[in-house]
XYZ file of C-alpha atoms in Angstrom:
494
model
C 21.870 -75.211 242.133
C 19.623 -73.566 244.901
C 16.125 -72.474 245.931
C 15.646 -69.376 247.752
C 12.960 -68.824 250.488
C 11.393 -65.593 251.782
C 9.716 -65.264 255.180
C 8.039 -61.929 255.171
C 7.223 -61.256 258.874
C 6.137 -58.109 260.784
C 9.291 -57.856 262.663
C 11.821 -58.934 259.925
C 12.190 -60.569 256.523
C 14.319 -63.747 256.648
C 15.932 -65.284 253.447
C 17.156 -68.789 253.096
C 19.131 -70.836 250.591
C 18.754 -74.585 250.190
C 20.372 -77.002 247.881
C 18.116 -78.363 245.418
C 19.457 -81.859 245.220
C 19.538 -82.631 248.950
C 17.156 -80.062 250.456
C 20.089 -79.136 252.825
C 20.001 -75.540 254.367
C 22.970 -73.393 253.194
C 22.185 -70.421 255.253
C 19.654 -67.742 256.522
C 19.953 -64.061 256.694
C 17.706 -61.499 258.580
C 16.944 -58.042 257.473
C 16.906 -55.703 259.313
C 18.875 -56.871 262.128
C 16.756 -54.913 264.476
C 12.777 -54.999 264.360
C 10.976 -53.397 261.528
C 8.907 -50.332 262.525
C 5.205 -50.400 262.918
C 2.608 -47.508 262.725
C -0.035 -47.289 265.233
C -1.996 -43.938 264.480
C -4.648 -45.219 266.988
C -5.015 -47.829 269.792
C -5.482 -51.112 268.210
C -4.068 -49.997 264.773
C -1.006 -51.581 263.144
C 0.344 -50.643 259.669
C 3.418 -51.331 257.765
C 4.466 -49.990 254.361
C 4.437 -52.982 251.716
C 7.677 -51.298 250.118
C 9.642 -51.791 253.275
C 9.023 -55.473 252.922
C 10.280 -55.630 249.359
C 13.345 -53.497 250.147
C 14.380 -55.765 253.040
C 13.686 -58.840 250.888
C 15.934 -57.398 248.155
C 18.656 -56.565 250.700
C 18.384 -59.855 252.274
C 18.825 -61.601 248.841
C 21.790 -59.712 247.961
C 23.261 -60.405 251.410
C 22.883 -64.184 251.272
C 24.169 -64.399 247.749
C 27.344 -62.434 248.704
C 27.702 -64.493 251.946
C 27.622 -67.758 250.135
C 29.237 -66.745 246.782
C 26.005 -67.665 244.809
C 25.219 -66.163 241.445
C 21.866 -65.234 240.259
C 21.893 -67.754 237.652
C 22.420 -70.519 240.422
C 18.930 -69.830 241.928
C 16.309 -71.768 240.219
C 13.141 -70.965 242.029
C 11.492 -68.937 244.763
C 9.222 -69.841 247.685
C 7.504 -67.237 249.730
C 5.973 -67.291 253.203
C 4.392 -64.353 254.829
C 2.544 -62.668 257.865
C -1.121 -63.747 257.505
C -4.349 -61.725 257.128
C -2.863 -58.487 256.146
C -4.419 -56.257 253.398
C -2.571 -54.526 250.543
C -4.557 -52.362 248.068
C -3.023 -51.109 244.687
C -4.181 -48.971 241.822
C -4.006 -49.965 238.190
C -0.239 -49.213 238.208
C 0.388 -51.487 240.990
C 1.307 -48.702 243.367
C -0.002 -49.225 247.020
C -2.837 -46.837 247.792
C -2.158 -46.760 251.474
C -0.066 -48.688 254.075
C -0.836 -52.290 254.645
C -3.390 -53.083 257.411
C -1.457 -55.952 259.131
C -2.451 -59.038 261.001
C -2.443 -57.550 264.500
C -4.477 -54.599 263.582
C -7.864 -54.762 265.246
C -9.960 -51.984 263.678
C -12.217 -54.245 261.878
C -13.239 -56.414 264.799
C -16.785 -54.767 265.024
C -17.309 -55.213 261.216
C -16.665 -58.752 261.311
C -18.671 -59.511 264.479
C -21.667 -57.724 262.816
C -21.329 -59.794 259.602
C -21.243 -62.941 261.835
C -24.465 -61.968 263.397
C -26.161 -60.827 260.266
C -25.102 -63.793 258.003
C -25.654 -66.203 260.885
C -23.490 -68.679 262.646
C -24.603 -71.552 260.495
C -23.753 -69.912 257.151
C -20.328 -68.658 258.457
C -19.300 -71.945 260.015
C -20.431 -74.249 257.078
C -19.272 -71.956 254.215
C -16.388 -69.989 255.679
C -15.383 -72.231 258.402
C -14.839 -69.219 260.498
C -16.437 -65.809 261.689
C -15.500 -63.103 259.215
C -13.986 -61.454 262.260
C -10.909 -59.124 261.914
C -9.592 -60.841 258.880
C -8.563 -59.347 255.304
C -12.170 -59.363 254.106
C -13.248 -57.251 257.121
C -10.248 -54.907 256.744
C -11.245 -54.318 253.038
C -14.676 -53.502 254.130
C -13.303 -50.966 256.685
C -11.372 -49.103 253.997
C -14.583 -48.893 251.964
C -16.545 -47.559 254.790
C -13.884 -45.059 256.156
C -11.665 -44.383 253.124
C -14.077 -44.079 250.071
C -11.654 -42.180 248.014
C -8.987 -44.957 248.385
C -11.398 -47.665 247.873
C -12.733 -46.301 244.526
C -9.194 -46.443 243.238
C -8.395 -49.874 244.106
C -7.468 -52.228 241.256
C -6.723 -55.219 243.240
C -6.258 -56.208 246.989
C -3.444 -58.613 247.888
C -2.175 -60.530 250.908
C 1.310 -59.557 251.984
C 3.071 -62.529 250.173
C 1.049 -61.770 246.891
C 2.497 -58.392 246.993
C 6.059 -59.475 247.110
C 5.411 -62.044 244.384
C 3.798 -59.157 242.285
C 7.032 -57.123 242.951
C 9.431 -59.927 241.418
C 7.045 -60.424 238.447
C 4.625 -57.546 237.812
C 2.020 -60.405 238.025
C -1.015 -60.114 240.542
C -2.378 -63.407 241.742
C -3.225 -65.365 244.877
C -3.971 -68.817 246.040
C -6.933 -70.650 247.526
C -5.053 -71.033 250.922
C -4.369 -67.281 250.885
C -8.097 -66.373 250.297
C -9.246 -68.721 252.931
C -6.896 -67.023 255.352
C -8.658 -63.604 254.597
C -11.937 -65.421 255.088
C -12.770 -65.192 251.323
C -13.320 -68.744 250.324
C -16.686 -70.602 250.253
C -15.786 -74.194 251.086
C -19.337 -75.376 250.357
C -19.229 -74.043 246.795
C -15.345 -74.493 246.522
C -15.112 -70.961 245.210
C -14.494 -67.239 246.154
C -16.983 -66.246 248.828
C -19.074 -64.039 246.733
C -21.894 -63.912 249.406
C -19.631 -62.352 251.822
C -18.239 -59.887 249.182
C -21.994 -58.844 248.422
C -22.686 -58.555 251.954
C -19.814 -56.218 252.443
C -20.692 -54.497 249.240
C -17.069 -55.291 247.804
C -16.526 -55.514 244.171
C -15.669 -59.064 243.156
C -13.333 -57.833 240.397
C -10.816 -56.942 243.198
C -10.119 -60.412 243.923
C -6.733 -61.512 242.083
C -6.454 -64.385 239.765
C -6.060 -67.693 241.508
C -3.071 -69.964 241.036
C -2.134 -73.453 242.627
C 0.187 -73.176 245.856
C 2.796 -75.455 244.272
C 3.205 -74.373 240.589
C 4.911 -71.784 238.365
C 2.861 -68.906 239.609
C 4.826 -66.020 237.667
C 8.474 -65.333 237.145
C 11.012 -62.480 237.805
C 10.751 -59.881 235.189
C 13.325 -57.284 234.181
C 12.331 -54.805 236.893
C 12.385 -57.643 239.464
C 15.844 -58.682 238.338
C 17.207 -55.024 238.593
C 15.939 -54.572 242.097
C 16.410 -58.171 243.707
C 19.433 -59.426 241.601
C 17.667 -62.706 240.974
C 17.686 -63.604 237.240
C 14.848 -62.777 235.065
C 12.944 -65.812 234.307
C 13.405 -67.184 237.799
C 10.162 -68.835 238.610
C 8.020 -68.258 241.754
C 6.930 -71.857 242.841
C 5.158 -71.443 246.209
C 3.496 -69.013 248.388
C 1.692 -69.530 251.788
C 0.833 -67.853 254.958
C 3.336 -68.194 257.832
C 1.275 -70.748 259.990
C 0.343 -73.046 257.144
C 4.113 -72.730 255.950
C 5.396 -73.461 259.355
C 3.436 -76.561 259.371
C 4.648 -77.443 255.903
C 8.282 -76.824 257.148
C 7.756 -79.523 259.829
C 6.248 -81.914 257.371
C 2.624 -81.488 258.576
C 0.632 -82.166 255.439
C -1.804 -85.061 256.018
C -4.793 -85.608 258.425
C -3.746 -86.524 261.924
C -0.409 -84.676 261.815
C -0.043 -81.526 264.111
C 2.605 -78.677 264.028
C 3.418 -76.899 267.331
C 5.516 -73.783 268.099
C 6.441 -72.771 271.579
C 7.565 -69.158 271.262
C 6.308 -66.017 273.011
C 2.866 -67.359 272.144
C 2.123 -71.028 271.386
C 0.364 -72.245 268.284
C -1.146 -75.736 267.630
C -1.922 -76.230 263.834
C -3.540 -79.660 262.977
C -4.287 -80.871 259.466
C -7.663 -82.615 259.033
C -10.089 -83.877 256.221
C -12.993 -82.630 258.205
C -14.993 -79.342 257.418
C -16.412 -79.403 260.997
C -16.154 -75.989 262.403
C -18.292 -75.999 265.600
C -15.488 -74.486 267.459
C -15.045 -71.627 265.074
C -15.276 -69.164 267.978
C -12.151 -70.478 269.364
C -10.346 -72.211 266.409
C -9.595 -70.830 263.027
C -9.827 -73.061 259.903
C -8.000 -72.326 256.780
C -7.236 -74.140 253.478
C -3.917 -75.964 253.977
C -1.283 -75.590 251.526
C -2.183 -78.915 249.859
C -5.771 -78.121 249.674
C -7.236 -78.681 245.939
C -10.633 -78.042 244.440
C -12.775 -81.182 244.070
C -10.341 -83.278 246.195
C -10.631 -84.569 249.832
C -10.167 -81.420 251.916
C -7.103 -80.669 253.597
C -7.911 -78.072 256.556
C -5.508 -76.439 258.873
C -7.084 -75.980 262.307
C -5.195 -73.201 264.012
C -5.354 -72.574 267.821
C -3.299 -69.851 269.431
C -2.125 -69.780 273.093
C -0.990 -66.303 273.953
C 0.378 -67.359 277.396
C 3.208 -69.720 276.456
C 6.879 -68.754 276.157
C 6.369 -65.279 277.600
C 5.233 -66.953 280.928
C 8.720 -68.775 281.142
C 10.588 -65.749 279.905
C 8.870 -63.664 282.689
C 10.217 -66.224 285.443
C 13.542 -66.000 283.800
C 13.563 -62.237 284.201
C 12.174 -62.259 287.760
C 13.596 -65.364 289.599
C 17.237 -64.323 289.233
C 17.943 -67.360 287.014
C 20.849 -67.217 284.500
C 19.253 -69.205 281.909
C 16.359 -71.373 280.763
C 18.686 -74.365 281.308
C 19.235 -73.375 284.920
C 15.421 -73.146 285.287
C 14.947 -76.619 283.636
C 17.520 -78.304 285.910
C 15.795 -76.787 288.898
C 12.393 -77.919 287.745
C 13.769 -81.551 286.983
C 14.330 -81.992 290.822
C 10.667 -81.638 291.464
C 8.097 -84.600 291.142
C 5.505 -84.480 288.366
C 2.751 -82.162 289.613
C 4.895 -79.760 291.346
C 3.432 -80.803 294.857
C 0.359 -79.225 294.001
C 1.607 -75.939 292.793
C -0.268 -74.582 289.641
C 0.644 -71.867 287.211
C -2.289 -70.699 285.170
C -0.127 -69.146 282.278
C -2.587 -66.807 280.550
C -1.124 -63.467 281.363
C -0.595 -62.134 277.849
C -4.106 -60.778 277.020
C -7.354 -62.307 276.210
C -7.278 -65.905 275.252
C -9.441 -66.917 272.262
C -9.561 -70.511 273.437
C -11.041 -69.379 276.623
C -13.736 -67.637 274.715
C -11.636 -64.354 274.821
C -11.518 -64.115 278.524
C -8.761 -62.319 280.087
C -7.795 -64.134 283.359
C -4.089 -63.207 283.808
C -1.375 -65.546 285.070
C -2.382 -67.227 288.409
C 0.104 -69.037 290.887
C -1.948 -71.055 293.274
C -1.606 -73.688 296.069
C 1.773 -72.322 297.088
C 2.921 -73.206 300.612
C 5.497 -70.693 301.700
C 7.084 -73.213 304.224
C 7.535 -76.010 301.554
C 7.770 -74.777 298.219
C 10.749 -72.982 296.459
C 11.516 -71.511 293.100
C 12.066 -75.035 291.614
C 8.492 -75.876 292.359
C 7.475 -72.667 290.506
C 9.779 -73.441 287.646
C 8.293 -76.862 287.263
C 4.627 -75.600 287.678
C 5.210 -73.068 284.883
C 6.472 -75.575 282.482
C 3.606 -78.053 283.346
C 1.106 -75.137 283.334
C 2.177 -74.118 279.774
C 2.336 -77.757 278.512
C -1.331 -78.274 280.205
C -2.479 -75.251 278.052
C -1.227 -76.991 274.903
C -2.995 -80.020 275.998
C -6.210 -78.253 276.662
C -6.197 -76.711 273.286
C -5.457 -79.930 271.697
C -8.653 -81.356 273.315
C -10.541 -78.486 271.803
C -9.211 -79.247 268.264
C -10.212 -82.958 268.877
C -13.744 -81.946 269.881
C -13.892 -80.369 266.477
C -13.126 -83.453 264.554
C -9.231 -83.357 264.592
C -7.582 -86.551 265.077
C -3.922 -86.585 266.509
C -1.379 -89.077 265.094
C 1.869 -87.231 265.504
C 3.064 -83.904 266.795
C 6.086 -82.210 265.143
C 7.612 -79.034 266.728
C 10.433 -76.577 266.126
C 13.613 -76.814 268.288
C 12.556 -73.667 270.204
C 13.108 -72.807 274.009
C 10.018 -74.613 275.341
C 10.441 -77.799 273.297
C 14.089 -78.093 274.503
C 12.632 -78.772 277.901
C 12.175 -82.546 278.483
C 9.570 -81.667 281.103
C 7.519 -79.741 278.766
C 7.807 -82.090 275.836
C 7.424 -85.261 277.885
C 4.318 -83.905 279.632
C 2.477 -83.135 276.270
C 3.572 -86.255 274.735
C 2.382 -88.461 277.618
C -0.981 -86.702 277.945
C -1.938 -86.781 274.107
C -0.394 -90.317 274.016
C 1.618 -89.560 270.790
C 5.355 -88.909 270.179
C 6.638 -85.329 269.494
C 9.316 -85.074 266.731
C 11.541 -82.111 267.201
C 13.132 -80.377 264.063
C 15.599 -77.630 263.611
C 14.025 -75.715 260.802
C 12.642 -72.212 260.047
C 9.736 -70.861 257.891
C 12.267 -69.484 255.466
C 13.993 -72.801 255.006
C 10.584 -74.400 254.508
C 9.493 -71.975 251.861
C 12.699 -72.493 249.977
C 12.258 -76.299 250.111
C 8.583 -76.060 249.002
C 9.799 -74.420 245.785
C 10.585 -78.007 244.757
C 7.074 -79.303 245.341
C 5.935 -77.994 241.749
C 7.209 -81.247 240.780
C 4.807 -83.120 243.160
C 7.386 -85.174 244.900
C 6.249 -85.052 248.512
C 8.206 -88.099 249.611
C 11.412 -86.395 248.499
C 10.395 -83.199 250.409
C 9.550 -85.348 253.510
C 12.743 -87.029 253.386
C 14.775 -84.018 253.088
C 13.312 -82.579 256.450
C 13.973 -85.914 258.202
C 17.423 -86.183 256.799
C 18.483 -82.467 257.537
C 16.424 -81.249 260.505
C 15.393 -84.086 262.877
C 16.909 -83.427 266.274
C 15.078 -86.018 268.605
C 11.766 -87.650 269.217
C 10.012 -87.576 272.703
C 7.934 -90.688 273.307
C 5.014 -90.819 275.759
C 5.590 -92.308 279.069
C 3.963 -95.546 279.892
C 3.145 -94.489 283.516
C 0.983 -91.488 282.602
C -1.175 -91.590 285.864
C 0.905 -88.815 287.513
C 0.500 -86.653 284.535
C -3.141 -87.263 284.416
C -3.601 -86.367 287.888
C -1.542 -83.194 287.637
C -3.344 -82.110 284.460
C -6.757 -82.749 286.126
C -5.744 -80.687 288.987
C -4.681 -77.693 286.802
C -7.804 -77.988 284.828
C -9.898 -77.785 288.072
C -7.989 -74.643 289.020
C -8.587 -73.154 285.567
C -12.312 -73.920 285.621
C -12.660 -72.326 288.948
C -11.452 -69.170 287.343
C -13.247 -69.272 284.058
C -16.516 -70.340 285.494
C -16.766 -67.353 287.664
């Protein structure tokens, strides 16, 4: 018997099967094989058709069943991960009234900034743990202001994962974690943020019913069976945004545990029981997947680093290296600190953790007589690692404690230099796991039973690749980091 997991991204939909008894991943498929299209009518806009997500999800489900010869009756539950912060609005028939305004659409920035100013930093920080910024609530306000004919016909708004669950079941609901990512949860009152709805003039009845993250949220109905080829009655047991779900996929559930990803951009997502949000201009705070009303809070602190893997990829493309492995070998011949060479890796747009400054990539202290591309490779790996450490220190200043970091087995964390540098500077081990969001969502379907020990064991048994331990001789790393930080501060303090 199996659980099936969906990861509804903005570039593709991934579908995973896991065995219920062991949690072992059977396989993952992706639809489409190329990237999904995105509509940008104006600069800064980004929209997708929610029906496309559903069609690709159905196509992926059919493909994985066929590939592994699994019948619909063998699939006993569904877990859903989805792109965060998107807005889907539907009428009373459940039909989308417009395309979804997705996470990377920036049209509502001014609306959120004005609300932050009007409501006050103290109110936003203590009750929302964030600025309303460019999140789902602000996007809904934009629809009201700019598309009043659409707004008056809205029956409910949904996040992308809510819409997929609705298409399976014809039931509209959401979760506390989902509402918090839309900046629609009041952590002080532990309820929907009615004060923000009132400020925006949004109707409270547009908010879907709330269900627990790990429970029987709904079940596949007849139409859902016809379109997805999953059996009617199959329960949806889990739903979460992609970053909280990625953390869960890495077994990051308790205070002091940190999930990291080192893709094109880097993400550090740490769990805390603190409602501190003094760094809310640089860090996002969301109800984690295991947040429950009336209990000790579980808050996910999310910090994004735009200049991460994209920096190393740029070097790969421009240093005439054949692979990342070749670059890693070159870098390994250079001592810690790269003989003073520093790469400031922020060439992928404005960095929120640098207070939205756009400083670009900088290569400094290069001696044309002594230094080679090996020094640049080492300095790039160290510079990206230092940016993670810099971000971790921001999280620590906001009440985050660190006991362990867990990361996916992606390009950056395959580099011993990169992983060892971070582990040594944060003074904690980094555990590497070979997993994906879709696999995590499938496994999470089992958590409606409440057995978190079994869930954690399935990740360790099936996915653990290696653990990087901090080096005892950390002095060279500290000196190199301080040198890098000095160069960064010379730029940011101008």
